[in-house]
Amino acid sequence: MNSKRIATALLTAATLVVPLAGQAQAATTKVEIVNQSSGRVITWGPSYVTAQPSDPSMKLRTWIKVDVAADQAIYKWAKNETLCLTGLPASNQMTVQTCNGGFRQLWATGFTGGTFRKFENVGTLRAATQKPFRNGDGTARTPVEQEVFIGENAQLWQVRAV
């Protein structure tokens, strides 16, 4: 009796795992993540996430989107696909870290219609937000940070295939 239950459990597990593995391989797209208010794209800088003008030919400004579930994906940096866009839990900072498939590397594009949507980190439950230009800390940049979503245009993004 126990061997029959074990065989049934193994067969059930195999039927669930095989389609998921195939889906993860097939559902990858090179994308830009574009802000509604500025038209700038999420870019990895030397030590921070920033917004730069769109240029699909630059790997620094593009990502490999790996679909995980409906409206949820992991974003690998096109220049180095071992690094993924990551939300940090203890700060507003976004960064790239070695891909591990964890919740802090999983991003949801919101459930509202329209071209531009909330781009929210599943692990921190905060949305990517383009901040005003900064030049006071020694680095001239337009940072992208994660904040509680309040519906501002600076928090609306389009994940666009390039």
Short mmCIF file of C-alpha atoms in Angstrom, two decimals, residues 3-145:
data_model
loop_
_atom_site.label_atom_id
_atom_site.label_comp_id
_atom_site.label_asym_id
_atom_site.label_seq_id
_atom_site.Cartn_x
_atom_site.Cartn_y
_atom_site.Cartn_z
CA SER A 3 4.66 1.76 -2.36
CA LYS A 4 1.50 2.60 -4.34
CA ARG A 5 1.18 5.96 -2.52
CA ILE A 6 4.86 6.75 -3.09
CA ALA A 7 4.57 5.92 -6.79
CA THR A 8 1.47 8.11 -7.10
CA ALA A 9 3.20 10.99 -5.30
CA LEU A 10 6.28 10.71 -7.54
CA LEU A 11 4.15 10.64 -10.69
CA THR A 12 2.18 13.69 -9.52
CA ALA A 13 5.37 15.59 -8.69
CA ALA A 14 6.87 14.76 -12.09
CA THR A 15 3.80 16.01 -13.95
CA LEU A 16 4.04 19.33 -12.08
CA VAL A 17 7.79 19.88 -12.40
CA VAL A 18 8.26 19.10 -16.11
CA PRO A 19 5.88 21.80 -17.44
CA LEU A 20 7.36 24.41 -15.08
CA ALA A 21 10.90 23.66 -16.20
CA GLY A 22 9.93 23.92 -19.86
CA GLN A 23 8.09 27.18 -19.26
CA ALA A 24 11.08 28.82 -17.57
CA GLN A 25 13.32 28.01 -20.52
CA ALA A 26 10.88 29.18 -23.18
CA ALA A 27 9.74 32.42 -21.56
CA THR A 28 12.76 34.72 -21.78
CA THR A 29 12.79 38.10 -23.53
CA LYS A 30 15.34 40.93 -23.83
CA VAL A 31 13.65 44.07 -22.45
CA GLU A 32 14.02 47.65 -21.31
CA ILE A 33 12.14 48.82 -18.20
CA VAL A 34 10.88 52.30 -19.16
CA ASN A 35 9.58 54.98 -16.76
CA GLN A 36 6.36 56.77 -17.72
CA SER A 37 7.30 60.22 -16.44
CA SER A 38 10.76 60.46 -18.04
CA GLY A 39 11.06 57.78 -20.72
CA ARG A 40 14.31 56.69 -19.04
CA VAL A 41 15.16 53.04 -18.45
CA ILE A 42 16.36 51.15 -15.38
CA THR A 43 20.14 50.73 -15.59
CA TRP A 44 22.77 49.20 -13.32
CA GLY A 45 25.50 51.72 -12.48
CA PRO A 46 28.78 51.08 -10.67
CA SER A 47 27.04 50.59 -7.31
CA TYR A 48 23.42 51.68 -7.70
CA VAL A 49 20.35 51.43 -9.91
CA THR A 50 19.70 54.53 -11.99
CA ALA A 51 17.57 55.75 -14.90
CA GLN A 52 19.29 56.53 -18.21
CA PRO A 53 18.06 57.42 -21.71
CA SER A 54 16.82 54.43 -23.71
CA ASP A 55 19.41 52.68 -25.90
CA PRO A 56 18.49 49.03 -26.67
CA SER A 57 21.93 48.42 -28.21
CA MET A 58 23.61 48.91 -24.81
CA LYS A 59 23.66 45.81 -22.60
CA LEU A 60 24.05 48.11 -19.59
CA ARG A 61 20.49 49.34 -20.18
CA THR A 62 18.74 46.08 -21.02
CA TRP A 63 17.56 43.05 -19.06
CA ILE A 64 16.67 39.44 -19.80
CA LYS A 65 13.15 38.90 -18.48
CA VAL A 66 12.50 35.36 -17.23
CA ASP A 67 8.78 34.79 -16.70
CA VAL A 68 8.03 32.91 -13.48
CA ALA A 69 4.25 33.31 -13.09
CA ALA A 70 1.47 35.51 -14.44
CA ASP A 71 2.74 39.11 -14.23
CA GLN A 72 5.86 38.04 -12.27
CA ALA A 73 9.41 37.72 -13.57
CA ILE A 74 13.09 37.75 -12.70
CA TYR A 75 15.25 40.31 -14.55
CA LYS A 76 18.81 39.29 -15.40
CA TRP A 77 21.23 42.05 -16.35
CA ALA A 78 21.97 41.62 -20.08
CA LYS A 79 25.65 42.50 -19.63
CA ASN A 80 26.13 39.73 -17.04
CA GLU A 81 23.27 37.23 -16.86
CA THR A 82 24.47 35.82 -13.53
CA LEU A 83 23.30 39.10 -11.89
CA CYS A 84 19.61 39.85 -11.21
CA LEU A 85 17.72 43.03 -10.29
CA THR A 86 17.18 42.84 -6.52
CA GLY A 87 15.21 44.80 -3.93
CA LEU A 88 16.95 45.21 -0.59
CA PRO A 89 14.69 44.60 2.44
CA ALA A 90 16.28 47.05 4.88
CA SER A 91 16.58 50.08 2.59
CA ASN A 92 15.02 51.80 -0.42
CA GLN A 93 17.96 50.73 -2.54
CA MET A 94 17.66 48.49 -5.57
CA THR A 95 20.76 46.64 -6.72
CA VAL A 96 21.91 43.65 -8.73
CA GLN A 97 23.09 40.52 -6.97
CA THR A 98 24.00 37.00 -8.01
CA CYS A 99 20.80 35.37 -9.26
CA ASN A 100 19.30 33.00 -6.71
CA GLY A 101 15.61 32.98 -7.66
CA GLY A 102 14.55 34.41 -4.28
CA PHE A 103 11.55 36.66 -3.64
CA ARG A 104 13.74 39.79 -3.53
CA GLN A 105 14.63 39.10 -7.18
CA LEU A 106 11.02 38.56 -8.24
CA TRP A 107 9.17 41.55 -9.72
CA ALA A 108 5.45 41.93 -10.42
CA THR A 109 4.07 44.31 -13.04
CA GLY A 110 0.79 45.03 -11.30
CA PHE A 111 -2.71 43.98 -12.16
CA THR A 112 -4.01 47.21 -13.67
CA GLY A 113 -4.45 47.62 -17.39
CA GLY A 114 -2.55 50.02 -19.57
CA THR A 115 0.92 50.25 -21.02
CA PHE A 116 2.60 51.57 -17.87
CA ARG A 117 2.14 49.68 -14.61
CA LYS A 118 3.41 49.37 -11.07
CA PHE A 119 6.76 47.51 -11.04
CA GLU A 120 6.84 45.99 -7.56
CA ASN A 121 9.37 43.79 -5.78
CA VAL A 122 7.58 40.71 -4.44
CA GLY A 123 9.96 40.33 -1.49
CA THR A 124 9.80 43.92 -0.23
CA LEU A 125 6.32 44.88 -1.52
CA ARG A 126 7.70 48.24 -2.67
CA ALA A 127 7.54 49.72 -6.16
CA ALA A 128 10.41 50.97 -8.32
CA THR A 129 10.34 54.78 -8.21
CA GLN A 130 12.41 57.18 -10.29
CA LYS A 131 13.78 59.91 -8.04
CA PRO A 132 14.83 63.45 -9.04
CA PHE A 133 18.34 64.05 -10.41
CA ARG A 134 21.04 64.08 -7.70
CA ASN A 135 24.49 65.58 -7.83
CA GLY A 136 25.25 66.32 -4.18
CA ASP A 137 26.77 63.00 -3.13
CA GLY A 138 29.60 63.01 -5.67
CA THR A 139 27.70 60.99 -8.27
CA ALA A 140 25.56 62.75 -10.86
CA ARG A 141 22.65 60.37 -11.38
CA THR A 142 18.92 59.88 -11.53
CA PRO A 143 18.38 57.10 -8.97
CA VAL A 144 15.70 54.45 -9.04
CA GLU A 145 14.66 53.35 -5.56
#
